[in-house]
Amino acid sequence: MTPLPFDPIARAAELWDDRVGSATAMAAVTSVMRVQQIIQSAVDAALKPHGLTFARYEALVLLYFSRKGALPMRVMGERLQLHPTSVTNIVDRLESDGLVRRTPHPTDRRTTLVEITDAGLQRRESATAAVVDVNLGLRGLTDRQTEQLTDLLAKVRRASGDFED
């Protein structure tokens, strides 16, 4: 992709300011959405050689971070903030690739656990190295600036009801 010789968001903000009113929020939101596209593209490119999408990678990381390497599908959906159908599709694909397995819950017959396999652990490790190598697509910021960005975005997420303190 060839970079533009000007910042199209800054140009749009000037026009917005002239024709609509304050462009502060529009420029910020448009910038966040464009950065999301840039990051997604970088992460997708890093994960593709490992046969993973970001959603499947997130599921493997979640299972890896769990105490026993297994979680109920319902809990996976809550933590990943996904609809149960999406979790089922992700688990189906990971299972068909041999990266997770479904097991019955030891005390609750109604619950199915999803457990990461040794192959899933290995794939997660190599995929993590790949995404870390591209800094998860986030370029151009110092560590301190990245922390500030995370803090600012958390304020928006909290105010929108994404989580509570």
PDB file of C-alpha atoms in Angstrom, residues 3-141:
ATOM      1  CA  PRO A   3       1.031   6.064   1.672  1.00  0.00           C
ATOM      2  CA  LEU A   4      -1.012   9.118   0.777  1.00  0.00           C
ATOM      3  CA  PRO A   5       0.871  12.420   0.512  1.00  0.00           C
ATOM      4  CA  PHE A   6      -1.480  13.932   3.133  1.00  0.00           C
ATOM      5  CA  ASP A   7      -3.482  12.813   6.161  1.00  0.00           C
ATOM      6  CA  PRO A   8      -7.023  12.142   4.866  1.00  0.00           C
ATOM      7  CA  ILE A   9      -8.457  12.214   8.390  1.00  0.00           C
ATOM      8  CA  ALA A  10      -6.992  15.664   9.043  1.00  0.00           C
ATOM      9  CA  ARG A  11      -8.413  16.832   5.713  1.00  0.00           C
ATOM     10  CA  ALA A  12     -11.830  15.387   6.556  1.00  0.00           C
ATOM     11  CA  ALA A  13     -11.656  17.056   9.976  1.00  0.00           C
ATOM     12  CA  GLU A  14     -11.092  20.446   8.346  1.00  0.00           C
ATOM     13  CA  LEU A  15     -14.139  19.943   6.136  1.00  0.00           C
ATOM     14  CA  TRP A  16     -16.207  18.633   9.057  1.00  0.00           C
ATOM     15  CA  ASP A  17     -15.213  21.659  11.117  1.00  0.00           C
ATOM     16  CA  ASP A  18     -16.339  23.980   8.302  1.00  0.00           C
ATOM     17  CA  ARG A  19     -19.597  22.229   7.453  1.00  0.00           C
ATOM     18  CA  VAL A  20     -20.800  20.354  10.540  1.00  0.00           C
ATOM     19  CA  GLY A  21     -19.116  21.709  13.660  1.00  0.00           C
ATOM     20  CA  SER A  22     -16.390  20.523  15.973  1.00  0.00           C
ATOM     21  CA  ALA A  23     -14.447  17.689  14.377  1.00  0.00           C
ATOM     22  CA  THR A  24     -12.695  16.571  17.560  1.00  0.00           C
ATOM     23  CA  ALA A  25     -14.735  13.408  18.141  1.00  0.00           C
ATOM     24  CA  MET A  26     -15.044  12.617  14.420  1.00  0.00           C
ATOM     25  CA  ALA A  27     -11.266  12.785  13.925  1.00  0.00           C
ATOM     26  CA  ALA A  28     -10.595  10.669  17.014  1.00  0.00           C
ATOM     27  CA  VAL A  29     -13.155   7.994  16.101  1.00  0.00           C
ATOM     28  CA  THR A  30     -12.085   7.853  12.471  1.00  0.00           C
ATOM     29  CA  SER A  31      -8.461   7.564  13.585  1.00  0.00           C
ATOM     30  CA  VAL A  32      -9.278   4.734  16.014  1.00  0.00           C
ATOM     31  CA  MET A  33     -11.159   2.862  13.292  1.00  0.00           C
ATOM     32  CA  ARG A  34      -8.336   3.305  10.784  1.00  0.00           C
ATOM     33  CA  VAL A  35      -5.727   2.203  13.339  1.00  0.00           C
ATOM     34  CA  GLN A  36      -7.901  -0.842  14.075  1.00  0.00           C
ATOM     35  CA  GLN A  37      -7.744  -1.749  10.369  1.00  0.00           C
ATOM     36  CA  ILE A  38      -3.952  -1.310  10.335  1.00  0.00           C
ATOM     37  CA  ILE A  39      -3.482  -3.401  13.479  1.00  0.00           C
ATOM     38  CA  GLN A  40      -5.889  -6.096  12.295  1.00  0.00           C
ATOM     39  CA  SER A  41      -4.056  -6.372   8.994  1.00  0.00           C
ATOM     40  CA  ALA A  42      -0.662  -6.730  10.708  1.00  0.00           C
ATOM     41  CA  VAL A  43      -1.934  -9.311  13.208  1.00  0.00           C
ATOM     42  CA  ASP A  44      -3.797 -11.273  10.517  1.00  0.00           C
ATOM     43  CA  ALA A  45      -0.626 -11.386   8.397  1.00  0.00           C
ATOM     44  CA  ALA A  46       1.398 -12.620  11.379  1.00  0.00           C
ATOM     45  CA  LEU A  47      -1.169 -15.309  12.286  1.00  0.00           C
ATOM     46  CA  LYS A  48      -1.951 -16.548   8.774  1.00  0.00           C
ATOM     47  CA  PRO A  49       1.165 -18.765   8.446  1.00  0.00           C
ATOM     48  CA  HIS A  50       0.057 -20.433  11.696  1.00  0.00           C
ATOM     49  CA  GLY A  51      -3.404 -21.213  10.325  1.00  0.00           C
ATOM     50  CA  LEU A  52      -5.110 -18.949  12.852  1.00  0.00           C
ATOM     51  CA  THR A  53      -7.454 -16.005  12.820  1.00  0.00           C
ATOM     52  CA  PHE A  54      -7.296 -13.484  15.637  1.00  0.00           C
ATOM     53  CA  ALA A  55     -10.460 -14.940  17.195  1.00  0.00           C
ATOM     54  CA  ARG A  56      -8.992 -18.458  17.251  1.00  0.00           C
ATOM     55  CA  TYR A  57      -5.689 -17.142  18.543  1.00  0.00           C
ATOM     56  CA  GLU A  58      -7.490 -15.270  21.348  1.00  0.00           C
ATOM     57  CA  ALA A  59      -9.296 -18.477  22.314  1.00  0.00           C
ATOM     58  CA  LEU A  60      -6.009 -20.400  22.508  1.00  0.00           C
ATOM     59  CA  VAL A  61      -4.448 -17.649  24.628  1.00  0.00           C
ATOM     60  CA  LEU A  62      -7.479 -17.604  26.931  1.00  0.00           C
ATOM     61  CA  LEU A  63      -7.204 -21.363  27.459  1.00  0.00           C
ATOM     62  CA  TYR A  64      -3.444 -21.090  27.952  1.00  0.00           C
ATOM     63  CA  PHE A  65      -3.965 -18.409  30.621  1.00  0.00           C
ATOM     64  CA  SER A  66      -6.595 -20.471  32.459  1.00  0.00           C
ATOM     65  CA  ARG A  67      -5.445 -22.360  35.553  1.00  0.00           C
ATOM     66  CA  LYS A  68      -6.131 -25.816  34.140  1.00  0.00           C
ATOM     67  CA  GLY A  69      -5.911 -25.165  30.407  1.00  0.00           C
ATOM     68  CA  ALA A  70      -9.656 -25.709  30.126  1.00  0.00           C
ATOM     69  CA  LEU A  71     -12.766 -23.579  30.457  1.00  0.00           C
ATOM     70  CA  PRO A  72     -16.503 -24.017  29.977  1.00  0.00           C
ATOM     71  CA  MET A  73     -17.646 -22.672  26.604  1.00  0.00           C
ATOM     72  CA  ARG A  74     -19.958 -20.227  28.390  1.00  0.00           C
ATOM     73  CA  VAL A  75     -17.012 -18.729  30.285  1.00  0.00           C
ATOM     74  CA  MET A  76     -15.008 -18.487  27.058  1.00  0.00           C
ATOM     75  CA  GLY A  77     -17.846 -16.487  25.503  1.00  0.00           C
ATOM     76  CA  GLU A  78     -18.009 -14.146  28.492  1.00  0.00           C
ATOM     77  CA  ARG A  79     -14.259 -13.543  28.576  1.00  0.00           C
ATOM     78  CA  LEU A  80     -13.943 -13.123  24.813  1.00  0.00           C
ATOM     79  CA  GLN A  81     -17.168 -11.084  24.759  1.00  0.00           C
ATOM     80  CA  LEU A  82     -18.629 -13.223  21.991  1.00  0.00           C
ATOM     81  CA  HIS A  83     -22.048 -14.682  21.236  1.00  0.00           C
ATOM     82  CA  PRO A  84     -22.310 -18.419  22.055  1.00  0.00           C
ATOM     83  CA  THR A  85     -22.657 -19.250  18.335  1.00  0.00           C
ATOM     84  CA  SER A  86     -19.352 -17.515  17.606  1.00  0.00           C
ATOM     85  CA  VAL A  87     -17.634 -19.425  20.413  1.00  0.00           C
ATOM     86  CA  THR A  88     -19.021 -22.687  19.057  1.00  0.00           C
ATOM     87  CA  ASN A  89     -17.698 -21.887  15.574  1.00  0.00           C
ATOM     88  CA  ILE A  90     -14.260 -20.972  16.940  1.00  0.00           C
ATOM     89  CA  VAL A  91     -14.081 -24.132  19.056  1.00  0.00           C
ATOM     90  CA  ASP A  92     -15.300 -26.276  16.144  1.00  0.00           C
ATOM     91  CA  ARG A  93     -12.477 -25.001  13.958  1.00  0.00           C
ATOM     92  CA  LEU A  94      -9.827 -25.309  16.659  1.00  0.00           C
ATOM     93  CA  GLU A  95     -11.041 -28.820  17.431  1.00  0.00           C
ATOM     94  CA  SER A  96     -10.944 -29.860  13.773  1.00  0.00           C
ATOM     95  CA  ASP A  97      -7.336 -28.609  13.683  1.00  0.00           C
ATOM     96  CA  GLY A  98      -6.511 -30.678  16.787  1.00  0.00           C
ATOM     97  CA  LEU A  99      -5.715 -27.594  18.878  1.00  0.00           C
ATOM     98  CA  VAL A 100      -8.471 -28.078  21.478  1.00  0.00           C
ATOM     99  CA  ARG A 101     -10.755 -30.884  22.588  1.00  0.00           C
ATOM    100  CA  ARG A 102     -14.159 -30.891  24.192  1.00  0.00           C
ATOM    101  CA  THR A 103     -14.418 -32.810  27.448  1.00  0.00           C
ATOM    102  CA  PRO A 104     -17.302 -33.362  29.840  1.00  0.00           C
ATOM    103  CA  HIS A 105     -17.273 -31.242  32.987  1.00  0.00           C
ATOM    104  CA  PRO A 106     -16.394 -33.480  35.961  1.00  0.00           C
ATOM    105  CA  THR A 107     -19.268 -32.244  38.152  1.00  0.00           C
ATOM    106  CA  ASP A 108     -21.812 -30.597  35.823  1.00  0.00           C
ATOM    107  CA  ARG A 109     -23.257 -32.849  33.115  1.00  0.00           C
ATOM    108  CA  ARG A 110     -24.765 -29.834  31.326  1.00  0.00           C
ATOM    109  CA  THR A 111     -21.376 -28.177  30.824  1.00  0.00           C
ATOM    110  CA  THR A 112     -18.752 -28.934  28.219  1.00  0.00           C
ATOM    111  CA  LEU A 113     -15.177 -27.905  28.838  1.00  0.00           C
ATOM    112  CA  VAL A 114     -12.824 -26.838  26.087  1.00  0.00           C
ATOM    113  CA  GLU A 115      -9.265 -27.955  26.759  1.00  0.00           C
ATOM    114  CA  ILE A 116      -6.146 -26.846  24.908  1.00  0.00           C
ATOM    115  CA  THR A 117      -4.106 -29.749  23.496  1.00  0.00           C
ATOM    116  CA  ASP A 118      -0.322 -30.057  23.294  1.00  0.00           C
ATOM    117  CA  ALA A 119      -0.600 -29.105  19.619  1.00  0.00           C
ATOM    118  CA  GLY A 120      -2.659 -26.066  20.661  1.00  0.00           C
ATOM    119  CA  LEU A 121      -0.003 -25.054  23.174  1.00  0.00           C
ATOM    120  CA  GLN A 122       2.698 -25.322  20.518  1.00  0.00           C
ATOM    121  CA  ARG A 123       0.647 -23.377  17.957  1.00  0.00           C
ATOM    122  CA  ARG A 124      -0.126 -20.675  20.522  1.00  0.00           C
ATOM    123  CA  GLU A 125       3.570 -20.356  21.321  1.00  0.00           C
ATOM    124  CA  SER A 126       4.677 -19.980  17.701  1.00  0.00           C
ATOM    125  CA  ALA A 127       1.769 -17.642  16.866  1.00  0.00           C
ATOM    126  CA  THR A 128       2.540 -15.513  19.916  1.00  0.00           C
ATOM    127  CA  ALA A 129       6.151 -15.158  18.783  1.00  0.00           C
ATOM    128  CA  ALA A 130       4.867 -13.987  15.388  1.00  0.00           C
ATOM    129  CA  VAL A 131       2.481 -11.353  16.760  1.00  0.00           C
ATOM    130  CA  VAL A 132       5.034 -10.135  19.301  1.00  0.00           C
ATOM    131  CA  ASP A 133       7.544  -9.811  16.459  1.00  0.00           C
ATOM    132  CA  VAL A 134       5.238  -7.255  14.786  1.00  0.00           C
ATOM    133  CA  ASN A 135       4.398  -5.645  18.167  1.00  0.00           C
ATOM    134  CA  LEU A 136       0.791  -6.729  17.577  1.00  0.00           C
ATOM    135  CA  GLY A 137       0.685  -4.228  14.734  1.00  0.00           C
ATOM    136  CA  LEU A 138       1.138  -1.224  17.001  1.00  0.00           C
ATOM    137  CA  ARG A 139       3.935   0.921  15.625  1.00  0.00           C
ATOM    138  CA  GLY A 140       5.182   4.433  16.223  1.00  0.00           C
ATOM    139  CA  LEU A 141       4.567   4.727  19.965  1.00  0.00           C
TER     140      LEU A 141
END
